[in-house]
Amino acid sequence: MNIHAVRAIYGFEMARAWRTLSQSIVSPVLSTSLYFIVFGSAIGSRITEIDGVSYGSFIVPGLIMLSLLTQSIANASFGIYFPRFTGTIYEVLSAPVSYVEILIGYVGAAATKSIILGLIILATAGLFVELEIAHWFWMLLFLVMTSVTFSLFGFILGIWADGFEKLQIVPLLVITPLTFLGGSFYSIDMLPPFWQTVTLFNPVVYLISGFRWSFYEIADVNIGVSVGMTLLFLAACLIAVWWIFRTGYRLKS
Amino acid sequence: MHPAISVKNLSKRYDSGFEALKNVNLEIEHGEIFALLGPNGAGKTTLISTICGIVNPTAGSILVDGNDIVKDYRAARSLIGLVPQELTTDAFETVWATVSFSRGLFGKPANPAYIEQTLKSLSLWDKKDDKIMTLSGGMKRRVLIAKALSHEPQILFLDEPTAGVDVELRKAMWDVVRSLRESGVTIILTTHYIEEAEEMAERVGVISHGEIILVQDKTELMSKLGQKQMTLHLQERIGGIPGSLSAYSLDISDDGEMLTYTYDTHGERTGITALLADLSQAGVKFKDLTTSQSSLEDIFVSLVGKPK
Ligand SMILES: Nc1ncnc2c1ncn2[C@@H]1O[C@H](COP(=O)(O)OP(=O)(O)OP(=O)(O)O)[C@@H](O)[C@H]1O
Ligand SMILES: [Mg+2]
């Protein structure tokens, strides 16, 4: 194991986040705070409790997930796309590092940033609404699994993309709708039956449901199913990454 | 002892179908300075990139000090430092950070003293805390060299190191290369310029259209490349070369208006004086005279035997 290399890549990526602090931490925290003010306090006070939880508190897990997903993808995809774009990737490709080490460096850094961001948003939420966390262990596990999985997804996106548009369009056209329709702001059983069934094909539903369960012990789907689906998506991403590295897809000509 | 680099039957076909390397065989010895000489698009960068692991070979094998670049990639790549042709650097990093990054990437523990020494030898020390994007092109090239040297490689690839570099930096660069060579580093550089190969290298490989046409000691090659032509435009056309001039290597043009004399600039005597004297003896008068040196292109043609 080339520990020095992992540390170099990881450190490089973390330094990048530090340089772009306003972009990577401040802006997501600000936008989620706005959600809390608008939906949690202003509108939320007019909405009845859902499953015995006030609306403001109810939306916290979903909002954290929303940031986690978008930031993991944005961070990881940019982290690998930019060196490809500028050509500096040559150095990583010519270095005595294994693909696993490259992955730990890039995806590890992106996931770390997301986890830190998630915890910051959680703390921010505590300032606006009442929070209780029933299962710390599961809460953290979902936080970590989601960050890792979607950082991997972002890594794949960053390798696949051949322009900045693609880099932005996937989060915008795919991830944001999936998150909004994934039960961030409502409980699935508030939907008509037909749409409840459709929703079950949205992987984000399982993440948000499981994550919310770790807070309030209320869930749209069984917690076991949530964990299973998350692991399934993680496995799918790992297989895609394995294939990319095996063939050198879009990394080597 | 294994050669520093051993390339066997290497071929590279890009996804576009273009064959950039055709069955290349090449051995580079430890501690030599080897120049890869060839025109644009000859395959120099492709060859270097393949050895360094950036381009996947289509066929063939490459050993770096006996280590297969695929199977023993860690051992092989640890030995190599690469200065790419393009100025590809991070923009927002400082010089110090990017050079330290390279060292870590190649698996070496931090060594500030060594990096300091490297930066100083490249006159980059006073720029160490500057962001790379604020540097000039020549300084960026030096940063790339510092990055390549950061992990104390035994083999250094310089892909067109003097492109866009002024005379002073060029000299400084050759000084660095020579001192590396003295410390036992093997150096492979690419260039378009015969003069550069002549000045720096001990052996020269000529590559054209993806094929290594020849590999030779510099001194041998230079005598081969040192041919010149002198063309005489005659006042009156002649039917053939006068018998008294048959000792010279003369060619006559089809219309009989021009005589071309080929000679060796490296020879002790070129024979020009004697030729001119003998010409006037034979009564051949000329109105103009031009000389030309074989260009690299001409040499390729003469080496390959036919233009492609
Ligand atoms: N990724 C690629 N896909 C397709 N063709 C490529 C690719 N990279 C290089 N080539 C082609 O391969 C040939 C060799 O290119 P290469 O960059 O190795 O030449 P070179 O000898 O380094 O030239 P130069 O002196 O201009 O740097 C060229 O014809 C080039 O167009
Ligand atoms: Mg080149």
Coordinates of C-alpha atoms and ligand atoms in Angstrom, one line a residue:
Chain A
M1 CA 0.0 0.0 0.0
N2 CA 1.4 3.4 -1.0
I3 CA 0.3 5.3 2.1
H4 CA 2.2 8.4 1.0
A5 CA 0.3 8.6 -2.2
V6 CA -3.1 8.1 -0.6
R7 CA -2.2 10.8 1.9
A8 CA -1.0 13.1 -0.9
I9 CA -4.2 12.8 -3.0
Y10 CA -6.4 13.0 0.1
G11 CA -4.6 16.0 1.4
F12 CA -4.6 17.7 -2.0
E13 CA -8.4 17.3 -2.3
M14 CA -9.0 18.5 1.3
A15 CA -6.9 21.5 0.6
R16 CA -9.0 22.3 -2.4
A17 CA -12.1 22.2 -0.2
W18 CA -10.4 24.5 2.3
R19 CA -9.6 27.0 -0.5
T20 CA -13.2 26.9 -1.8
L21 CA -14.7 27.0 1.7
S22 CA -17.5 29.3 0.8
Q23 CA -18.6 27.0 -2.0
S24 CA -18.2 23.7 -0.2
I25 CA -19.5 24.6 3.2
V26 CA -21.0 28.0 3.5
S27 CA -23.4 27.9 0.6
P28 CA -25.0 24.6 1.4
V29 CA -25.4 25.6 5.0
L30 CA -27.0 28.9 4.0
S31 CA -29.4 27.3 1.6
T32 CA -30.5 24.7 4.1
S33 CA -31.0 27.3 6.7
L34 CA -33.3 29.1 4.3
Y35 CA -35.3 25.9 4.0
F36 CA -35.6 25.7 7.7
I37 CA -36.8 29.3 8.0
V38 CA -39.3 29.0 5.2
F39 CA -40.6 25.5 5.6
G40 CA -39.7 24.8 9.2
S41 CA -40.8 28.0 10.9
A42 CA -43.0 30.0 8.5
I43 CA -45.0 27.5 6.6
G44 CA -44.3 24.6 9.0
S45 CA -46.2 26.3 11.8
R46 CA -49.4 26.0 9.7
I47 CA -48.8 22.3 8.9
T48 CA -50.0 19.6 11.2
E49 CA -47.6 17.1 12.7
I50 CA -46.6 14.1 10.7
D51 CA -46.6 10.9 12.6
G52 CA -46.3 12.9 15.8
V53 CA -43.3 14.9 14.6
S54 CA -43.6 18.7 13.9
Y55 CA -43.1 19.5 10.2
G56 CA -40.0 21.5 10.8
S57 CA -38.3 18.5 12.5
F58 CA -39.7 16.1 10.0
I59 CA -37.9 17.7 7.0
V60 CA -34.5 17.8 8.7
P61 CA -33.3 14.3 7.6
G62 CA -34.5 14.8 4.1
L63 CA -32.7 18.2 3.8
I64 CA -29.5 16.8 5.1
M65 CA -29.7 14.0 2.6
L66 CA -30.4 16.5 -0.2
S67 CA -27.2 18.4 0.7
L68 CA -25.2 15.2 1.2
L69 CA -26.2 13.9 -2.2
T70 CA -25.6 17.0 -4.2
Q71 CA -22.4 17.9 -2.5
S72 CA -20.9 14.4 -2.6
I73 CA -21.6 14.2 -6.3
A74 CA -20.4 17.8 -7.0
N75 CA -17.2 17.3 -5.0
A76 CA -16.2 13.9 -6.2
S77 CA -17.0 14.6 -9.9
F78 CA -15.2 17.8 -10.0
G79 CA -12.2 16.4 -8.1
I80 CA -11.5 13.9 -10.9
Y81 CA -12.9 15.7 -13.8
F82 CA -10.7 18.8 -13.4
P83 CA -7.4 17.0 -13.6
R84 CA -8.7 15.2 -16.6
F85 CA -9.7 18.5 -18.1
T86 CA -6.4 20.3 -17.4
G87 CA -4.2 17.3 -18.1
T88 CA -2.6 17.1 -14.7
I89 CA -4.1 13.6 -14.4
Y90 CA -1.0 12.4 -16.2
E91 CA 0.9 12.5 -12.9
V92 CA -1.5 10.2 -11.1
L93 CA -1.6 7.8 -14.0
S94 CA 2.2 7.6 -14.1
A95 CA 2.6 7.2 -10.4
P96 CA 3.2 3.9 -8.6
V97 CA -0.4 3.9 -7.2
S98 CA -3.0 1.2 -7.4
Y99 CA -6.6 2.1 -8.4
V100 CA -7.8 1.3 -4.9
E101 CA -5.4 3.9 -3.6
I102 CA -6.5 6.5 -6.1
L103 CA -10.1 5.7 -5.1
I104 CA -9.4 6.0 -1.4
G105 CA -7.7 9.3 -2.0
Y106 CA -10.4 11.0 -4.2
V107 CA -13.6 9.4 -3.0
G108 CA -12.4 9.3 0.6
A109 CA -11.8 13.1 0.6
A110 CA -15.1 13.8 -1.1
A111 CA -17.0 11.6 1.4
T112 CA -15.1 13.2 4.3
K113 CA -16.2 16.6 3.2
S114 CA -19.8 15.5 2.8
I115 CA -19.8 13.9 6.3
I116 CA -18.5 17.1 7.9
L117 CA -21.0 19.1 5.9
G118 CA -23.9 16.8 7.0
L119 CA -22.9 17.2 10.7
I120 CA -22.7 21.0 10.3
I121 CA -26.1 21.1 8.7
L122 CA -27.4 18.9 11.5
A123 CA -26.0 21.3 14.1
T124 CA -27.5 24.3 12.2
A125 CA -30.9 22.5 12.1
G126 CA -30.7 22.2 15.9
L127 CA -30.8 26.0 16.1
F128 CA -34.1 26.2 14.2
V129 CA -36.1 23.2 15.2
E130 CA -36.3 20.6 17.9
L131 CA -34.2 17.6 17.2
E132 CA -34.1 14.2 18.7
I133 CA -31.9 11.4 17.5
A134 CA -33.2 8.0 18.5
H135 CA -30.4 5.9 17.0
W136 CA -27.1 7.6 16.7
F137 CA -25.3 4.6 15.4
W138 CA -27.7 4.2 12.5
M139 CA -27.8 7.9 11.8
L140 CA -24.1 8.0 11.4
L141 CA -24.0 4.8 9.4
F142 CA -26.5 6.3 6.9
L143 CA -24.6 9.5 6.8
V144 CA -21.3 7.7 6.0
M145 CA -22.8 5.1 3.6
T146 CA -24.6 7.8 1.7
S147 CA -21.6 10.1 1.5
V148 CA -19.4 7.2 0.3
T149 CA -21.9 5.9 -2.2
F150 CA -22.7 9.2 -3.8
S151 CA -19.0 10.3 -3.8
L152 CA -18.4 7.1 -5.8
F153 CA -21.2 8.0 -8.1
G154 CA -19.7 11.5 -8.5
F155 CA -16.3 9.9 -9.3
I156 CA -17.9 7.8 -12.0
L157 CA -19.7 10.9 -13.3
G158 CA -16.4 12.9 -13.4
I159 CA -14.8 10.2 -15.4
W160 CA -17.7 9.8 -17.8
A161 CA -18.3 13.5 -18.4
D162 CA -16.6 15.0 -21.4
G163 CA -17.6 18.6 -20.7
F164 CA -18.7 20.8 -17.9
E165 CA -22.3 20.7 -19.0
K166 CA -22.6 17.0 -18.4
L167 CA -21.0 17.5 -15.0
Q168 CA -23.8 19.9 -14.0
I169 CA -26.7 18.4 -15.8
V170 CA -26.8 15.0 -14.1
P171 CA -27.1 16.5 -10.6
L172 CA -29.6 19.0 -11.9
L173 CA -31.8 16.8 -14.0
V174 CA -31.5 13.5 -12.1
I175 CA -30.5 13.9 -8.5
T176 CA -32.5 17.0 -7.5
P177 CA -35.8 15.7 -8.8
L178 CA -35.2 12.3 -7.2
T179 CA -34.5 13.9 -3.9
F180 CA -37.5 16.2 -4.0
L181 CA -39.7 13.3 -5.0
G182 CA -38.0 11.1 -2.5
G183 CA -40.0 12.2 0.5
S184 CA -37.8 15.0 1.8
F185 CA -40.8 17.2 2.4
Y186 CA -43.6 14.7 2.9
S187 CA -44.4 11.2 4.0
I188 CA -44.9 8.7 1.1
D189 CA -48.3 7.7 2.4
M190 CA -49.5 11.2 1.9
L191 CA -49.4 10.4 -1.9
P192 CA -52.1 8.8 -3.9
P193 CA -51.6 5.0 -4.1
F194 CA -50.4 5.0 -7.7
W195 CA -47.7 7.5 -7.0
Q196 CA -46.7 5.6 -3.8
T197 CA -45.9 2.6 -6.1
V198 CA -43.9 4.7 -8.5
T199 CA -42.0 6.3 -5.7
L200 CA -40.7 2.9 -4.6
F201 CA -38.5 2.9 -7.8
N202 CA -36.7 6.0 -6.5
P203 CA -33.6 4.9 -4.7
V204 CA -33.5 8.1 -2.7
V205 CA -36.7 7.2 -1.0
Y206 CA -34.9 4.4 0.8
L207 CA -32.1 6.6 1.9
I208 CA -34.3 9.3 3.3
S209 CA -36.7 6.9 4.9
G210 CA -33.9 5.0 6.7
F211 CA -32.2 8.2 7.7
R212 CA -35.4 9.6 9.1
W213 CA -36.0 6.4 11.0
S214 CA -32.7 6.9 12.8
F215 CA -34.0 10.2 14.0
Y216 CA -37.7 9.7 14.9
E217 CA -38.3 6.0 14.4
I218 CA -40.8 6.7 11.6
A219 CA -40.2 5.3 8.2
D220 CA -41.9 4.9 4.8
V221 CA -40.2 1.6 4.2
N222 CA -38.7 -1.0 6.5
I223 CA -35.2 0.0 7.8
G224 CA -33.7 -3.3 6.7
V225 CA -34.9 -2.6 3.1
S226 CA -33.4 0.8 3.4
V227 CA -30.0 -0.5 4.4
G228 CA -30.2 -3.2 1.7
M229 CA -31.0 -0.8 -1.1
T230 CA -28.2 1.5 -0.1
L231 CA -25.7 -1.3 -0.1
L232 CA -27.0 -2.4 -3.4
F233 CA -26.4 1.0 -4.9
L234 CA -23.0 1.1 -3.3
A235 CA -22.2 -2.3 -4.9
A236 CA -23.4 -1.1 -8.3
C237 CA -21.1 2.0 -8.1
L238 CA -18.1 -0.2 -7.0
I239 CA -18.7 -2.5 -10.0
A240 CA -18.8 0.5 -12.4
V241 CA -15.6 1.9 -10.9
W242 CA -13.9 -1.5 -11.1
W243 CA -14.8 -1.7 -14.8
I244 CA -13.5 1.8 -15.4
F245 CA -10.2 1.1 -13.9
R246 CA -9.8 -2.3 -15.6
T247 CA -10.4 -0.9 -19.0
G248 CA -8.8 2.6 -18.4
Y249 CA -12.1 4.0 -19.7
R250 CA -11.7 7.7 -20.5
L251 CA -8.5 7.8 -18.3
K252 CA -6.0 6.2 -20.7
S253 CA -6.0 6.1 -24.5
Chain B
M1 CA 22.3 -6.0 -15.1
H2 CA 19.0 -5.1 -16.9
P3 CA 18.9 -2.2 -19.3
A4 CA 17.3 0.9 -17.9
I5 CA 14.5 0.6 -20.5
S6 CA 13.8 -2.3 -22.8
V7 CA 11.0 -2.0 -25.3
K8 CA 10.0 -5.1 -27.3
N9 CA 7.7 -5.3 -30.3
L10 CA 5.7 -2.3 -29.0
S11 CA 2.7 -1.3 -31.1
K12 CA 0.1 1.3 -30.3
R13 CA -3.2 1.8 -32.2
Y14 CA -5.3 4.6 -30.9
D15 CA -9.1 4.1 -30.7
S16 CA -9.4 6.3 -33.8
G17 CA -7.6 3.4 -35.6
F18 CA -4.4 5.4 -36.0
E19 CA -1.3 3.4 -35.7
A20 CA 1.1 5.7 -33.7
L21 CA 3.8 3.1 -33.0
K22 CA 4.7 0.2 -35.2
N23 CA 6.6 -2.7 -33.7
V24 CA 9.1 -0.5 -31.8
N25 CA 12.2 -2.1 -30.3
L26 CA 14.5 0.0 -28.2
E27 CA 17.0 -0.5 -25.4
I28 CA 18.4 2.3 -23.3
E29 CA 21.3 1.8 -21.0
H30 CA 21.8 3.0 -17.5
G31 CA 23.3 6.4 -17.1
E32 CA 23.2 7.5 -20.7
I33 CA 21.5 10.5 -22.3
F34 CA 19.4 9.4 -25.1
A35 CA 17.7 11.7 -27.6
L36 CA 14.6 10.7 -29.4
L37 CA 14.6 12.7 -32.6
G38 CA 11.6 13.1 -34.9
P39 CA 9.2 15.4 -36.6
N40 CA 5.7 16.4 -35.4
G41 CA 3.5 13.4 -35.0
A42 CA 6.3 10.8 -35.2
G43 CA 5.2 9.1 -32.0
K44 CA 7.7 10.4 -29.5
T45 CA 5.1 11.4 -26.9
T46 CA 3.1 8.2 -27.5
L47 CA 6.2 6.1 -26.9
I48 CA 7.1 8.0 -23.7
S49 CA 3.5 8.0 -22.4
T50 CA 3.3 4.2 -23.0
I51 CA 6.5 3.6 -21.0
C52 CA 5.2 5.8 -18.2
G53 CA 1.8 4.0 -18.0
I54 CA -0.4 6.8 -19.4
V55 CA -1.2 5.1 -22.6
N56 CA -2.1 1.5 -22.9
P57 CA 0.1 -0.5 -25.3
T58 CA -1.8 -2.4 -28.0
A59 CA 0.9 -5.1 -28.3
G60 CA 4.4 -5.7 -27.0
S61 CA 6.2 -5.4 -23.7
I62 CA 8.2 -2.8 -21.7
L63 CA 10.6 -3.5 -18.9
V64 CA 12.0 -0.7 -16.7
D65 CA 15.2 -1.9 -15.1
G66 CA 13.8 -5.4 -15.5
N67 CA 10.3 -4.6 -14.1
D68 CA 7.4 -5.2 -16.4
I69 CA 5.4 -2.0 -16.6
V70 CA 2.1 -3.9 -16.2
K71 CA 2.9 -6.6 -13.8
D72 CA 5.4 -4.8 -11.6
Y73 CA 4.0 -1.3 -12.2
R74 CA 4.9 -0.1 -8.8
A75 CA 8.6 -1.0 -9.0
A76 CA 8.8 0.3 -12.6
R77 CA 7.0 3.6 -12.1
S78 CA 8.9 4.4 -8.9
L79 CA 12.0 4.6 -10.9
I80 CA 10.7 7.1 -13.5
G81 CA 10.2 10.9 -13.5
L82 CA 8.3 12.4 -16.4
V83 CA 8.3 16.0 -17.6
P84 CA 5.4 16.2 -20.1
Q85 CA 5.5 18.1 -23.3
E86 CA 2.4 20.2 -22.4
L87 CA 2.5 22.7 -19.6
T88 CA 0.0 20.9 -17.5
T89 CA 0.1 22.2 -14.0
D90 CA -2.4 23.0 -11.2
A91 CA -3.3 26.6 -11.2
F92 CA -4.1 27.4 -7.6
E93 CA -1.5 25.4 -5.8
T94 CA 1.8 26.8 -4.6
V95 CA 5.0 25.6 -6.1
W96 CA 6.0 24.1 -2.8
A97 CA 2.7 22.3 -2.4
T98 CA 2.7 20.8 -5.9
V99 CA 6.2 19.5 -5.7
S100 CA 5.6 18.0 -2.3
F101 CA 2.5 16.4 -3.7
S102 CA 4.5 14.7 -6.4
R103 CA 6.9 13.3 -3.9
G104 CA 4.1 11.8 -1.9
L105 CA 2.3 10.5 -4.9
F106 CA 5.4 8.5 -5.8
G107 CA 5.5 6.9 -2.4
K108 CA 8.4 8.8 -0.8
P109 CA 8.2 10.2 2.8
A110 CA 8.4 14.0 3.0
N111 CA 11.9 15.5 2.7
P112 CA 11.8 19.3 2.8
A113 CA 15.6 19.5 2.6
Y114 CA 15.6 17.6 -0.7
I115 CA 12.8 19.7 -2.2
E116 CA 14.5 22.8 -1.1
Q117 CA 17.6 21.7 -2.9
T118 CA 15.7 20.8 -6.0
L119 CA 13.9 24.1 -6.1
K120 CA 17.1 26.0 -5.6
S121 CA 18.9 24.1 -8.4
L122 CA 16.1 25.2 -10.7
S123 CA 16.1 28.8 -9.5
L124 CA 12.6 28.4 -8.1
W125 CA 13.3 28.9 -4.5
D126 CA 12.1 32.5 -4.3
K127 CA 8.9 31.4 -6.0
K128 CA 8.1 28.5 -3.6
D129 CA 5.1 30.2 -2.0
D130 CA 3.7 31.6 -5.3
K131 CA 0.6 30.2 -6.9
I132 CA 1.6 28.4 -10.1
M133 CA -0.8 30.4 -12.3
T134 CA 1.2 33.5 -11.4
L135 CA 4.4 32.0 -13.0
S136 CA 5.6 32.5 -16.5
G137 CA 5.7 29.7 -19.0
G138 CA 9.4 29.0 -18.6
M139 CA 9.0 28.9 -14.8
K140 CA 6.1 26.5 -15.1
R141 CA 8.3 24.2 -17.1
R142 CA 10.8 24.3 -14.3
V143 CA 8.1 23.5 -11.8
L144 CA 7.3 20.4 -14.0
I145 CA 10.9 19.4 -13.9
A146 CA 11.0 19.9 -10.1
K147 CA 7.9 17.7 -9.8
A148 CA 9.5 15.0 -11.9
L149 CA 12.7 15.2 -9.8
S150 CA 10.8 15.3 -6.4
H151 CA 10.9 11.6 -5.9
E152 CA 14.6 11.1 -6.8
P153 CA 14.0 9.1 -10.0
Q154 CA 16.7 7.0 -11.6
I155 CA 15.3 7.6 -15.1
L156 CA 14.1 10.9 -16.3
F157 CA 11.9 11.6 -19.4
L158 CA 12.0 15.1 -20.8
D159 CA 9.4 15.5 -23.5
E160 CA 10.6 18.5 -25.5
P161 CA 12.1 20.3 -22.6
T162 CA 13.2 23.3 -24.5
A163 CA 10.0 24.2 -26.3
G164 CA 9.2 27.8 -25.4
V165 CA 12.3 28.2 -23.3
D166 CA 14.7 31.1 -23.7
V167 CA 18.5 30.7 -24.3
E168 CA 19.4 31.3 -20.7
L169 CA 16.9 28.8 -19.3
R170 CA 18.0 26.3 -21.9
K171 CA 21.6 26.5 -20.7
A172 CA 20.5 26.3 -17.1
M173 CA 18.4 23.3 -18.0
W174 CA 21.3 21.5 -19.7
D175 CA 23.4 22.2 -16.7
V176 CA 20.8 20.4 -14.5
V177 CA 20.6 17.6 -17.0
R178 CA 24.4 17.2 -17.0
S179 CA 24.6 17.2 -13.2
L180 CA 21.8 14.6 -13.1
R181 CA 23.7 12.5 -15.6
E182 CA 26.8 12.7 -13.4
S183 CA 24.8 11.5 -10.4
G184 CA 23.9 8.4 -12.5
V185 CA 20.4 9.3 -13.7
T186 CA 19.4 8.0 -17.1
I187 CA 17.9 10.7 -19.3
I188 CA 15.7 10.3 -22.3
L189 CA 14.7 13.5 -24.1
T190 CA 12.8 14.2 -27.2
T191 CA 13.5 17.0 -29.6
H192 CA 12.9 18.2 -33.2
Y193 CA 16.3 19.8 -33.4
I194 CA 19.4 18.0 -34.5
E195 CA 21.5 20.6 -32.8
E196 CA 19.9 19.9 -29.5
A197 CA 20.5 16.2 -29.8
E198 CA 24.0 16.9 -31.0
E199 CA 24.7 19.1 -27.9
M200 CA 23.2 16.9 -25.2
A201 CA 22.9 13.3 -26.2
E202 CA 25.3 10.3 -26.3
R203 CA 23.0 8.2 -28.4
V204 CA 20.3 9.3 -30.8
G205 CA 17.2 7.4 -31.9
V206 CA 15.4 8.7 -35.0
I207 CA 11.6 8.0 -35.1
S208 CA 9.3 8.7 -38.0
H209 CA 5.7 7.6 -38.6
G210 CA 5.8 5.4 -35.5
E211 CA 8.9 3.5 -36.5
I212 CA 12.4 3.7 -35.0
I213 CA 14.4 4.2 -38.1
L214 CA 17.8 4.1 -36.5
V215 CA 19.6 4.2 -33.2
Q216 CA 23.2 5.3 -33.3
D217 CA 26.0 6.9 -31.4
K218 CA 25.7 10.6 -31.8
T219 CA 29.1 11.0 -33.5
E220 CA 28.3 8.4 -36.1
L221 CA 25.0 10.0 -36.8
M222 CA 26.3 13.5 -37.1
S223 CA 28.7 12.6 -39.8
K224 CA 25.8 11.0 -41.7
L225 CA 23.6 14.0 -41.1
G226 CA 26.4 16.5 -42.0
Q227 CA 26.0 16.4 -45.7
K228 CA 25.6 19.5 -47.7
Q229 CA 24.8 20.3 -51.3
M230 CA 26.2 23.0 -53.5
T231 CA 24.2 23.8 -56.7
L232 CA 25.8 25.6 -59.6
H233 CA 23.6 27.3 -62.1
L234 CA 25.5 27.2 -65.4
Q235 CA 25.8 29.9 -67.9
E236 CA 25.5 27.5 -70.8
R237 CA 23.9 24.1 -70.6
I238 CA 26.3 21.1 -71.0
G239 CA 25.6 17.7 -72.4
G240 CA 27.3 15.7 -69.6
I241 CA 29.8 15.9 -66.8
P242 CA 33.2 16.6 -68.3
G243 CA 35.5 13.7 -67.9
S244 CA 38.1 15.7 -66.0
L245 CA 35.5 16.2 -63.2
S246 CA 34.6 12.5 -62.8
A247 CA 36.4 12.3 -59.5
Y248 CA 33.8 14.5 -57.8
S249 CA 30.4 13.4 -56.6
L250 CA 28.5 15.5 -59.1
D251 CA 25.0 15.2 -60.4
I252 CA 23.7 16.9 -63.5
S253 CA 20.1 18.1 -63.8
D254 CA 18.0 16.7 -66.6
D255 CA 18.1 20.0 -68.6
G256 CA 21.9 20.2 -68.2
E257 CA 21.7 23.6 -66.6
M258 CA 22.6 22.7 -63.1
L259 CA 25.4 20.8 -61.4
T260 CA 25.0 19.6 -57.8
Y261 CA 28.0 18.7 -55.7
T262 CA 27.5 16.8 -52.4
Y263 CA 30.1 17.1 -49.7
D264 CA 30.6 16.4 -46.0
T265 CA 30.9 19.4 -43.7
H266 CA 32.6 17.3 -41.1
G267 CA 35.4 16.2 -43.4
E268 CA 38.8 17.8 -43.2
R269 CA 38.4 19.3 -46.6
T270 CA 35.3 19.8 -48.5
G271 CA 36.9 19.8 -51.9
I272 CA 35.1 23.0 -53.0
T273 CA 38.3 24.9 -53.9
A274 CA 39.6 22.1 -56.0
L275 CA 36.3 21.6 -57.7
L276 CA 35.9 25.3 -58.6
A277 CA 39.5 25.3 -60.0
D278 CA 38.8 22.2 -62.0
L279 CA 35.6 23.6 -63.3
S280 CA 37.2 26.7 -64.7
Q281 CA 39.9 24.5 -66.2
A282 CA 37.2 22.5 -68.0
G283 CA 35.7 25.7 -69.2
V284 CA 32.4 25.4 -67.3
K285 CA 31.1 28.8 -66.3
F286 CA 28.3 29.5 -63.8
K287 CA 26.2 32.5 -63.0
D288 CA 25.0 31.6 -59.6
L289 CA 25.7 29.2 -56.7
T290 CA 23.6 28.0 -53.8
T291 CA 24.3 25.7 -50.9
S292 CA 21.8 23.8 -48.8
Q293 CA 22.0 21.5 -45.8
S294 CA 20.0 18.3 -45.7
S295 CA 17.0 19.0 -43.5
L296 CA 15.7 16.6 -41.0
E297 CA 12.9 15.8 -43.4
D298 CA 15.4 15.0 -46.2
I299 CA 17.3 12.8 -43.8
F300 CA 14.2 10.9 -42.9
V301 CA 13.5 10.4 -46.5
S302 CA 16.9 9.2 -47.2
L303 CA 16.9 6.9 -44.2
V304 CA 13.5 5.4 -44.9
G305 CA 14.3 5.3 -48.6
K306 CA 11.0 6.7 -49.8
P307 CA 8.8 9.6 -48.8
K308 CA 5.6 8.5 -47.0
Ligands
LIG1 N1 -5.3 10.2 -28.1 C1 -5.0 10.0 -29.4 N2 -5.9 9.6 -30.2 C2 -5.7 9.4 -31.6 N3 -4.5 9.7 -32.1 C3 -3.5 10.2 -31.4 C4 -3.7 10.4 -30.0 N4 -2.6 10.9 -29.4 C5 -1.8 11.1 -30.5 N5 -2.3 10.6 -31.6 C6 -1.7 10.6 -32.9 O1 -0.5 9.8 -32.9 C7 0.5 10.4 -33.6 C8 1.8 10.5 -32.8 O2 1.5 11.5 -31.8 P1 2.6 11.9 -30.8 O3 2.0 12.9 -29.9 O4 3.2 10.7 -30.2 O5 3.7 12.6 -31.7 P2 5.1 13.3 -31.3 O6 6.2 12.6 -32.0 O7 5.2 13.5 -29.8 O8 4.8 14.8 -32.0 P3 5.3 16.2 -31.5 O9 6.7 16.4 -32.0 O10 4.3 17.1 -32.3 O11 5.1 16.3 -30.1 C9 0.0 11.7 -34.2 O12 -0.4 11.5 -35.5 C10 -1.2 12.0 -33.3 O13 -2.2 12.6 -34.1
MG2 MG 5.2 15.1 -28.6

